[in-house]
Tab-separated table of C-alpha atoms in Angstrom:
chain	number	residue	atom	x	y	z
A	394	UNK	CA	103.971	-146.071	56.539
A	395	UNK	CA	103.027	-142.544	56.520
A	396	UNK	CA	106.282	-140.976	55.503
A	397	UNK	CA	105.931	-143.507	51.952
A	398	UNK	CA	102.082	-142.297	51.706
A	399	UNK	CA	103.412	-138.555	51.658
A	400	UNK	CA	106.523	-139.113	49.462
A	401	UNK	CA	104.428	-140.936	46.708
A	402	UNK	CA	101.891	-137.671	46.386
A	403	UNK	CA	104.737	-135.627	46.251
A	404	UNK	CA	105.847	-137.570	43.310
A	405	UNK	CA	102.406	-137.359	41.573
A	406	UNK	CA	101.989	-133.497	42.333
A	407	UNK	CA	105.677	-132.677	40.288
A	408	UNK	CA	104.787	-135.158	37.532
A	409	UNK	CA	101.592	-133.392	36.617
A	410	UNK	CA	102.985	-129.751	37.052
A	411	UNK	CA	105.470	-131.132	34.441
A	412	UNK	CA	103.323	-132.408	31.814
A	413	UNK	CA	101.105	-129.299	32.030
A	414	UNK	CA	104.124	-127.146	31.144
A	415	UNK	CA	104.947	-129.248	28.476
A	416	UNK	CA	103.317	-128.261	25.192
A	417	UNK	CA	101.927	-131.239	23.188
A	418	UNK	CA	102.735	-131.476	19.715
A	419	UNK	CA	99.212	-130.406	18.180
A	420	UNK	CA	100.079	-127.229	20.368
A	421	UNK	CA	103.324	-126.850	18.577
A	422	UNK	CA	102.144	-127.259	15.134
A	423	UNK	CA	99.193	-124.037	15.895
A	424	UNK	CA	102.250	-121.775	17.048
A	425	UNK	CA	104.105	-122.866	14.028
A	426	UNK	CA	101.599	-121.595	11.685
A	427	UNK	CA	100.475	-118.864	13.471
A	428	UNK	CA	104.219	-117.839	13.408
A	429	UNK	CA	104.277	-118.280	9.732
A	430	UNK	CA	101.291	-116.422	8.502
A	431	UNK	CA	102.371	-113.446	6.091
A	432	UNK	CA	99.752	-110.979	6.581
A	433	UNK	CA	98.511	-109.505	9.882
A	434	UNK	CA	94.703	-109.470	11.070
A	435	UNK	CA	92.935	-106.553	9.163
A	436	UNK	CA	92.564	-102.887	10.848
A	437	UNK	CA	89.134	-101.409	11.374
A	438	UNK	CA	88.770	-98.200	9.359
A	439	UNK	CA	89.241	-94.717	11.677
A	440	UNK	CA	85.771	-92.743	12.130
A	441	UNK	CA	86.008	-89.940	10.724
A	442	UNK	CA	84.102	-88.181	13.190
A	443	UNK	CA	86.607	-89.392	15.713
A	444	UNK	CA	88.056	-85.771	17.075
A	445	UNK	CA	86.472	-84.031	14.580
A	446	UNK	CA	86.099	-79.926	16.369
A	447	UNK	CA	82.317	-80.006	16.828
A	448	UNK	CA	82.591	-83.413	19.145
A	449	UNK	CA	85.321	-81.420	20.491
A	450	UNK	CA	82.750	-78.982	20.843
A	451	UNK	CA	79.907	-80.478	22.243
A	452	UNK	CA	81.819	-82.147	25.189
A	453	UNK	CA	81.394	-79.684	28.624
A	454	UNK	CA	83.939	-77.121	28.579
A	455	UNK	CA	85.625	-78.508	32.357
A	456	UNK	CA	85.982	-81.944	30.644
A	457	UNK	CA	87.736	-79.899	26.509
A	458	UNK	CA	89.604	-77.328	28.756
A	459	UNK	CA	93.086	-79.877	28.083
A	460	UNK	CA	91.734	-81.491	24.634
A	461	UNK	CA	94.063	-79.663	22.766
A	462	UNK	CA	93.018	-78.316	19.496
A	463	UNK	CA	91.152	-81.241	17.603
A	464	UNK	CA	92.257	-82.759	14.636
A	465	UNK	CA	91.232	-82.854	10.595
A	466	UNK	CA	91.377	-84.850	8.011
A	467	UNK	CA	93.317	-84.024	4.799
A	468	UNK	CA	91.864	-81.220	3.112
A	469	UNK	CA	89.323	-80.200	5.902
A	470	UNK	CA	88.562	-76.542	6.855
A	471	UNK	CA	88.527	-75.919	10.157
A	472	UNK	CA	85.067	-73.864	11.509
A	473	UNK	CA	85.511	-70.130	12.152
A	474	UNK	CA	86.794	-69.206	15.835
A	475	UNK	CA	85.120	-67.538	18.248
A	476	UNK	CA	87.030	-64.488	18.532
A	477	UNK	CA	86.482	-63.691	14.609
A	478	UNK	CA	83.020	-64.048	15.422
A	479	UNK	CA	82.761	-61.524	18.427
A	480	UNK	CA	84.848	-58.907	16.647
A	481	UNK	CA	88.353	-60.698	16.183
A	482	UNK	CA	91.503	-61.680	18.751
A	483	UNK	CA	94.680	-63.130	18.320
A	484	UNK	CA	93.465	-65.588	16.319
A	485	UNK	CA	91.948	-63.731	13.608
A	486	UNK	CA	90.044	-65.531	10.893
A	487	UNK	CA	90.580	-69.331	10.554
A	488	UNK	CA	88.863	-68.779	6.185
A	489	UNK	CA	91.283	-71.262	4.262
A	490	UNK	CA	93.201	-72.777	7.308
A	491	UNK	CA	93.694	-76.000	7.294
A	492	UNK	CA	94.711	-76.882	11.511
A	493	UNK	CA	92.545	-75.370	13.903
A	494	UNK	CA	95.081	-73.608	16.573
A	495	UNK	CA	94.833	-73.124	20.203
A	496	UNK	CA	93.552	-69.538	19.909
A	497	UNK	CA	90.312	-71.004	18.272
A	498	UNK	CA	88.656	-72.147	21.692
A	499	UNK	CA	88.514	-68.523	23.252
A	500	UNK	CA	86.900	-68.248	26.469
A	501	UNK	CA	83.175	-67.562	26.869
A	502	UNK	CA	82.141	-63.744	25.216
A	503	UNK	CA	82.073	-61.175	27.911
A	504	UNK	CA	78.535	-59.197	28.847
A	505	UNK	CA	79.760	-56.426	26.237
A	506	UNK	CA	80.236	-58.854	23.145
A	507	UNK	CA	76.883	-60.158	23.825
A	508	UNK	CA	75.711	-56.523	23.935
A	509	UNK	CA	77.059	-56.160	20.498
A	510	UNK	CA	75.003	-58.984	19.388
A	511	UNK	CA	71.624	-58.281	21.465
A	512	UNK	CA	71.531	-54.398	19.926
A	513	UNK	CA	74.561	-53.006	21.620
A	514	UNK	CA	74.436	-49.545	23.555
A	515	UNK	CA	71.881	-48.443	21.309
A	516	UNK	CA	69.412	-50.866	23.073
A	517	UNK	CA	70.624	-49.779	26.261
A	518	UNK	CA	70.039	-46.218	25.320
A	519	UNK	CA	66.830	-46.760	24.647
A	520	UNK	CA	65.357	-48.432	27.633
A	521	UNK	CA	67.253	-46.073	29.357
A	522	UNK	CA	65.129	-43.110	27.153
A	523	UNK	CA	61.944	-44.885	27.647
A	524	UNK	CA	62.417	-45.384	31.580
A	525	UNK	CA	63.063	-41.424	31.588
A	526	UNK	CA	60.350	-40.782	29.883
A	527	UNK	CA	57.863	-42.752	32.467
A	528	UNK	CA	59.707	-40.720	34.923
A	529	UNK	CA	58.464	-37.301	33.675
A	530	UNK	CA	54.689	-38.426	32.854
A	531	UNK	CA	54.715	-39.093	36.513
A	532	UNK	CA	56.182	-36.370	37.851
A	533	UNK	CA	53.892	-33.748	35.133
A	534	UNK	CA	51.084	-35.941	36.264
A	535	UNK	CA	51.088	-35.811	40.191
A	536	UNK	CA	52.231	-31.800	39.309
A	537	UNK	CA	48.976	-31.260	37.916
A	538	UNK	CA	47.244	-33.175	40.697
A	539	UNK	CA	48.113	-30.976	43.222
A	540	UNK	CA	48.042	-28.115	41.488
A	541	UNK	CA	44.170	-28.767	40.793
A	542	UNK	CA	44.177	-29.659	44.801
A	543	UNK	CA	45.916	-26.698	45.861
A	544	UNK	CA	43.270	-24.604	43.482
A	545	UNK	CA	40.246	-26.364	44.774
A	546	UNK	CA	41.488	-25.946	48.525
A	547	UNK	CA	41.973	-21.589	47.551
A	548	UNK	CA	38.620	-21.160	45.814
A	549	UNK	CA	36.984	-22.856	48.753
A	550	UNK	CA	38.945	-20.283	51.479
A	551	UNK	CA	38.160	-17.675	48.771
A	552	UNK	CA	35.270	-16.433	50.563
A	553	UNK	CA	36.799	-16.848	54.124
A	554	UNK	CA	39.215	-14.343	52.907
A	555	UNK	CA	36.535	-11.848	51.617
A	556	UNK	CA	34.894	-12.296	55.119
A	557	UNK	CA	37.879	-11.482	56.978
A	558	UNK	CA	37.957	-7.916	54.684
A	559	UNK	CA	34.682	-7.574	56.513
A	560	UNK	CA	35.508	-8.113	60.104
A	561	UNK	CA	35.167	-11.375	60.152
A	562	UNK	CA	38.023	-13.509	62.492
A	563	UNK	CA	36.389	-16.898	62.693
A	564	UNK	CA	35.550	-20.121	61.085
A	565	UNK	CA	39.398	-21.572	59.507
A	566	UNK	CA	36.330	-23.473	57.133
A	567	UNK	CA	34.450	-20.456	56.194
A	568	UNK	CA	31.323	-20.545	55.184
A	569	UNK	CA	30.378	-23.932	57.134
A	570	UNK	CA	28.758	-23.542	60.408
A	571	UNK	CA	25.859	-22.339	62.173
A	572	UNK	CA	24.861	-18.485	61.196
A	573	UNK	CA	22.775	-15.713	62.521
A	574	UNK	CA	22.066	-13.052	59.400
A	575	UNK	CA	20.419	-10.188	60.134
A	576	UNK	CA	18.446	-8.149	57.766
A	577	UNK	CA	15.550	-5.689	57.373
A	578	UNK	CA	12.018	-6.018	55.718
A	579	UNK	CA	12.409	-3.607	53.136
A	580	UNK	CA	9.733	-4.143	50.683
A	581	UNK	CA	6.430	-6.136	51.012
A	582	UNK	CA	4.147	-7.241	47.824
A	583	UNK	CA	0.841	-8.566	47.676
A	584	UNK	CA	-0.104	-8.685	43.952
A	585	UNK	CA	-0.399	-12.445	43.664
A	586	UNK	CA	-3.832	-12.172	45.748
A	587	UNK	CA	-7.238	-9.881	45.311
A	588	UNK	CA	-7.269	-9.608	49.228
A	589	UNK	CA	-4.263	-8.389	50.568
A	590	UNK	CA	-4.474	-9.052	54.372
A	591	UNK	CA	-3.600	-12.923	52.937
A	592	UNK	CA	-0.021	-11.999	52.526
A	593	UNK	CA	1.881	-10.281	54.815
A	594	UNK	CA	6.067	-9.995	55.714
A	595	UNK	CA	6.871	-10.053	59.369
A	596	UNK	CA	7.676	-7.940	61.380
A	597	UNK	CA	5.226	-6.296	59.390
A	598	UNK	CA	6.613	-2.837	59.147
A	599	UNK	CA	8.628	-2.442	56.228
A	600	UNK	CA	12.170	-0.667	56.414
A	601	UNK	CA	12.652	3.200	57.145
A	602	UNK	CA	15.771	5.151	57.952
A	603	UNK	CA	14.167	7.126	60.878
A	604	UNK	CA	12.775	3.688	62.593
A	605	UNK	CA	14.986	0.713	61.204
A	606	UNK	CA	14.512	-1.369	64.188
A	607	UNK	CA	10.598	-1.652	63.623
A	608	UNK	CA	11.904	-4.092	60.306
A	609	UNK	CA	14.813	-5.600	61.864
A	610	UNK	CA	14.585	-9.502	60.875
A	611	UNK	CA	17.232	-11.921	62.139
A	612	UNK	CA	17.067	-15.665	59.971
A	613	UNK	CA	18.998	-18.348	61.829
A	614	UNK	CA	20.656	-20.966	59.186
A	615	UNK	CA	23.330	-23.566	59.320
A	616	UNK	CA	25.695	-24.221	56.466
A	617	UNK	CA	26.993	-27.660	56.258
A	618	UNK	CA	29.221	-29.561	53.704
A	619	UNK	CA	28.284	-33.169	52.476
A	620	UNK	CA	32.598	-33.902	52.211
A	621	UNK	CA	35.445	-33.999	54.267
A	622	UNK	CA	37.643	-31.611	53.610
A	623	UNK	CA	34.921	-28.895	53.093
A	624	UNK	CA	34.402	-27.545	49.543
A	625	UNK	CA	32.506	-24.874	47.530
A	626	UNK	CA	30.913	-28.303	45.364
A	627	UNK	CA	29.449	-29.784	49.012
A	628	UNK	CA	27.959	-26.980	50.797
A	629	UNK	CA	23.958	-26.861	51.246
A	630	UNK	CA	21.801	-24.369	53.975
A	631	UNK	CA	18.985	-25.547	55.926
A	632	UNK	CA	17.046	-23.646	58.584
A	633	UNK	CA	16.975	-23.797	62.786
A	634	UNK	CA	14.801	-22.156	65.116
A	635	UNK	CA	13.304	-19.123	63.129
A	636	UNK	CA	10.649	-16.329	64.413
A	637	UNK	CA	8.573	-17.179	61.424
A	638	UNK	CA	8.686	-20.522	61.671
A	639	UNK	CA	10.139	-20.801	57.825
A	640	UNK	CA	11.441	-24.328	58.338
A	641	UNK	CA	13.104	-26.255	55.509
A	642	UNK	CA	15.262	-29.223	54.579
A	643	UNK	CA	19.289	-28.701	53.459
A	644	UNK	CA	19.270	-27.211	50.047
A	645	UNK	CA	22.783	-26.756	47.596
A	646	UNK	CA	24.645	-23.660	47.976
A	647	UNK	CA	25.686	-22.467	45.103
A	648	UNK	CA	29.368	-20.201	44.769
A	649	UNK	CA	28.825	-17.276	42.427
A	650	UNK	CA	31.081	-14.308	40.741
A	651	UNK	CA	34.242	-16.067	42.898
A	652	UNK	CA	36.705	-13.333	43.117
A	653	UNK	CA	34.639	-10.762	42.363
A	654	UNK	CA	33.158	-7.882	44.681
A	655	UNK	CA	30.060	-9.369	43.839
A	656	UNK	CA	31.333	-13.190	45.408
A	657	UNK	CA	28.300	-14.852	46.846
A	658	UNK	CA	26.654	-18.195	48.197
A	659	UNK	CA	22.926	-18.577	46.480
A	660	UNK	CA	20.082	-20.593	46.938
A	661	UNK	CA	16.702	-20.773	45.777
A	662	UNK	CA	14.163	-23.840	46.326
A	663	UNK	CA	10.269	-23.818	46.531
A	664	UNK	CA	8.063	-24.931	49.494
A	665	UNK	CA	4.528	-24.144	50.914
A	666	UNK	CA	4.380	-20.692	53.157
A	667	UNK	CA	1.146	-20.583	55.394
A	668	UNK	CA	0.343	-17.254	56.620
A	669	UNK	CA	-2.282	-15.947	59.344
A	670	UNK	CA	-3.920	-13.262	57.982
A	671	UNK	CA	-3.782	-10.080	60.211
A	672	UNK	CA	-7.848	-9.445	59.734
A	673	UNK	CA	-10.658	-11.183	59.038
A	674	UNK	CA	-11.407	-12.619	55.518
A	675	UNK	CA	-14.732	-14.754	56.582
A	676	UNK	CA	-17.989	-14.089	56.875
A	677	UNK	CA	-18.187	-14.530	60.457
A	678	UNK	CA	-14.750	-13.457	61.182
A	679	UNK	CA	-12.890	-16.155	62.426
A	680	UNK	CA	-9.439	-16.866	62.667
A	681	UNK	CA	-8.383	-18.353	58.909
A	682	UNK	CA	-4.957	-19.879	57.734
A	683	UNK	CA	-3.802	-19.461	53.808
A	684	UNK	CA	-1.430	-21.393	52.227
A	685	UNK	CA	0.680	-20.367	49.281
A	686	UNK	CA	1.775	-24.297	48.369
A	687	UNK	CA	4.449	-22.344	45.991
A	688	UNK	CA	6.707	-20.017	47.563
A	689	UNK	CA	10.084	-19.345	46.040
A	690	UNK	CA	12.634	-19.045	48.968
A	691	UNK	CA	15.653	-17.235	47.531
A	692	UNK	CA	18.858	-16.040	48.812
A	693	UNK	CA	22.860	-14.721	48.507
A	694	UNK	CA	24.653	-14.550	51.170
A	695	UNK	CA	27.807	-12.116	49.961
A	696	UNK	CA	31.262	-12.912	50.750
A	697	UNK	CA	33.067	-9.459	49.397
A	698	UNK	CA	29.809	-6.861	50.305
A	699	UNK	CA	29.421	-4.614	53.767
A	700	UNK	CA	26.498	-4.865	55.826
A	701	UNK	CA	26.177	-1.217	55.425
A	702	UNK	CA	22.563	-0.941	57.053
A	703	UNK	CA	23.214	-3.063	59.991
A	704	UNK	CA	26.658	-0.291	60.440
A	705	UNK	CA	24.395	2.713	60.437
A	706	UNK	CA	21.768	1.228	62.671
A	707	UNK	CA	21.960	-0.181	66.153
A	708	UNK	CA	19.604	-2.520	66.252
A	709	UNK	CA	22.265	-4.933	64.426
A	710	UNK	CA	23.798	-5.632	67.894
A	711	UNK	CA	20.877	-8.200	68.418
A	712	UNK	CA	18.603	-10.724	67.333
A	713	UNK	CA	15.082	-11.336	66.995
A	714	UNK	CA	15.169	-15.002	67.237
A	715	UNK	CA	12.713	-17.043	69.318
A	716	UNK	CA	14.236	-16.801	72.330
A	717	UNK	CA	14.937	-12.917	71.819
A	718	UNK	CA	19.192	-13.758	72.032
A	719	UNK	CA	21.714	-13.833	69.558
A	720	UNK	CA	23.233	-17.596	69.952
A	721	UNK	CA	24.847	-17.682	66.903
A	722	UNK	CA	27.565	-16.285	64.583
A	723	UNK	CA	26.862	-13.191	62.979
A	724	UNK	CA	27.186	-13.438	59.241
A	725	UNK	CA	30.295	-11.094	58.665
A	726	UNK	CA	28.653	-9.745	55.226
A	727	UNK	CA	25.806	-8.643	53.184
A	728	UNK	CA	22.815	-10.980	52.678
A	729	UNK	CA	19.679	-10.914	50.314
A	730	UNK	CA	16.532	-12.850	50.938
A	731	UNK	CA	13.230	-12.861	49.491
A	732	UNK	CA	10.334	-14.621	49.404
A	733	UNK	CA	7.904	-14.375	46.232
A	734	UNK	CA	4.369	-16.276	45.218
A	735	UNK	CA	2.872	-16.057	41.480
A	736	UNK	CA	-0.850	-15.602	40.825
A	737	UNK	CA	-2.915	-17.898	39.540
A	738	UNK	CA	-5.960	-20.138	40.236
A	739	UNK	CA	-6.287	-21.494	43.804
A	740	UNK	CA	-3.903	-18.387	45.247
A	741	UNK	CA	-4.434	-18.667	47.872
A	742	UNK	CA	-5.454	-21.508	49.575
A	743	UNK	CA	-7.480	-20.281	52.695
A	744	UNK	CA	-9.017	-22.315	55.386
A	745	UNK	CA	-10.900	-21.640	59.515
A	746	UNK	CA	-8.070	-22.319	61.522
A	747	UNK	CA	-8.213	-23.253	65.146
A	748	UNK	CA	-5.179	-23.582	67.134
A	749	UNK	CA	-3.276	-23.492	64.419
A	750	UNK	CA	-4.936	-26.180	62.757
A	751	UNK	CA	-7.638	-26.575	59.776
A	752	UNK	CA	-10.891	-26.692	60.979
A	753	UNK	CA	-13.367	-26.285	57.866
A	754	UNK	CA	-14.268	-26.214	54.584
A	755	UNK	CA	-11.973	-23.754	52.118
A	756	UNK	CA	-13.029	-20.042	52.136
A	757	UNK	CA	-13.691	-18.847	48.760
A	758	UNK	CA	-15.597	-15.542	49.505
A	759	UNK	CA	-13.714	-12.569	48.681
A	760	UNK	CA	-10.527	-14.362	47.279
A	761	UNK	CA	-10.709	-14.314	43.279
A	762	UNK	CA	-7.554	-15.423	40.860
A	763	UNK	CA	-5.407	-12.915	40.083
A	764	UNK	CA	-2.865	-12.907	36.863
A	765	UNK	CA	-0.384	-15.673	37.274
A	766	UNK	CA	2.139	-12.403	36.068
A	767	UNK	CA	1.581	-10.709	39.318
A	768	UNK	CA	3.649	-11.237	42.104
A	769	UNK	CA	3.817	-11.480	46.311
A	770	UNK	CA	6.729	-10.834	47.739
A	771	UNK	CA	8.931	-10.294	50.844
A	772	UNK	CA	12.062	-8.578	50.720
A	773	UNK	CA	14.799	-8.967	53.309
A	774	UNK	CA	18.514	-7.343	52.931
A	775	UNK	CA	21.043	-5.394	55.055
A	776	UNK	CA	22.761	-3.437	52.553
A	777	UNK	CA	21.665	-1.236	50.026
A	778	UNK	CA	21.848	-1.925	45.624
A	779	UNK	CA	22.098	-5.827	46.656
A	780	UNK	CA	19.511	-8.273	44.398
């Protein structure tokens, strides 16, 4: 039963392999015509763009490196190559060619060739020109930096060279430091006042050859400098413990006649001067205090000048300072101080004094204005011919 069951789908699988082989007759008749037709389907037109050199062109070079040189229609020019363009090659110029050959897709142009096209060696010559150029502004520039430096640091060890031709072997930042300058009293003036025991010079005895040591004044006076390094711009001189208690705050030091024999540090500033009468100017003769409110403290300390007074004299060897002791440096050269008052109405100023202090009404007896022309004065130095 089964064997006929599998025998008789056998039979239908073969039959219906063999009709589908079999082409029917409308199947026939198609190939027929289609056999017989004369003409063939019609053939689209070619682009004309289709390998034209710029598509070549415009592809990545890795993907037109094996393209081949492109091709043209009839009658079409190919474009110049690049080797006529960046000064010829093998190729030469492609003008009235009609193919475009192999030596038309040169390599990339070098550095150079672009050179040629960017300005060529002239451009690089002139960077090059203007870069050397920076280089000597900057090297004439920092020249003439330090030379002003190097000038600035000489005129300020100017005068510590001067002192040396004086004796001096101290201070590497000459003149700054703290000084003792000895001098004598060598001229005393009392023409700004109609009594003349109001002004008075000490030590009160002015200078003489045969007794120098009578006048022999010693000012103590520190020079400082307002910048670090030091310089001739930054100095200033203010006073510290003095005999006549001339106290006053740092004034500018001034460099004069630099190089000259005549080389000196000056000052001059105003200030009130009391002085204590040495005699009685009141009526019932008691101790008075005067104040000149403007004294003219002036001074130049020389760099260049000898001491010559202090040389021929032996009192130079010490000081009459407060406590009686030289404790400072002695200034190595010549110095010239003075202390001067004008005339004029309410010169001087005098007052009872007790303990030092004010202690009634302004003394007017006695004390009339003088000329505001004439002149008090105190005269210190320690050489001779200095001003």
């Amino acid at each position: 039963m089964s064997s006929s069951l599998f025998r008789n789908h056998l039979t239908t699988i073969v039959e219906g392999r063999t009709n589908t082989s079999r082409p029917n007759s409308e199947t026939q008749e198609s190939l027929q015509n289609h056999d017989a037709s004369p003409t063939p389907p019609p053939i689209p037109p070619r682009s004309t763009y289709r390998g034209h050199p710029s598509r070549i062109l415009n592809r990545p070079r890795q993907k037109r490196a094996n393209y081949g040189p492109p091709t043209l229609e009839p009658n079409e020019k190919a474009p110049p190559s690049y080797r006529s363009i960046f000064g010829g090659g093998a190729g030469g110029s492609t003008k009235g060619s009609s193919r475009a050959s192999n030596s038309d897709f040169a390599p990339e142009p070098t550095f150079l060739e672009r050179q040629k096209l960017r300005g060529g060696w002239k451009r690089i010559a002139l960077l090059l020109l203007v870069l050397v150029l920076l280089i000597i502004g900057l090297a004439v520039g920092l020249g003439v930096g330090l030379s002003q430096r190097r000038t600035s640091t000489a005129g300020t060890s100017t005068a510590g060279k001067s002192a040396h031709s004086v004796g001096s072997k101290e201070n590497q930042v000459f003149p700054v430091g703290t000084w003792s300058i000895p001098t004598y009293l060598t001229n005393t003036t009392t023409g700004c006042t109609s009594n003349s025991l109001t002004w008075n010079c000490a030590p009160y005895n002015d200078y003489t050859p045969s007794s120098p040591q009578a006048s022999f004044t010693t000012f103590d006076w520190a020079i400082n400098s307002t910048s670090s390094p030091p310089s001739n711009d930054s100095l200033t001189v203010s006073s510290t413990s003095n005999p006549f208690y001339l106290t006053f705050k740092p004034s500018k030091l001034t460099l004069m006649d630099a190089g000259t024999p005549s080389e000196r540090f000056a000052f001059n500033f105003s200030l009130p001067r009391s002085v204590i009468p040495r005699g009685s100017i009141s009526a019932d003769g008691a101790t008075t205090l005067c104040y000149f409110n403007d004294t003219v403290i002036s001074g130049s300390l020389y760099t260049r000048k000898a001491a010559d007074l202090l040389a021929s004299s032996s009192s130079s060897s010490s000081s009459l300072g407060i406590s009686g002791q030289q404790t400072q440096k002695q200034w190595p050269a010549a110095a010239y101080i003075t202390q001067s008052a004008d005339g004029g109405s309410g010169v001087p100023d005098c007052y009872p004094a007790s303990n030092g202090m004010v202690s009634g009404p302004r003394i007017t007896q006695g004390l009339q204005p003088v000329s505001e022309s004439r002149q008090c004065m105190c005269v210190y130095e320690n050489a001779g011919g200095l001003t």
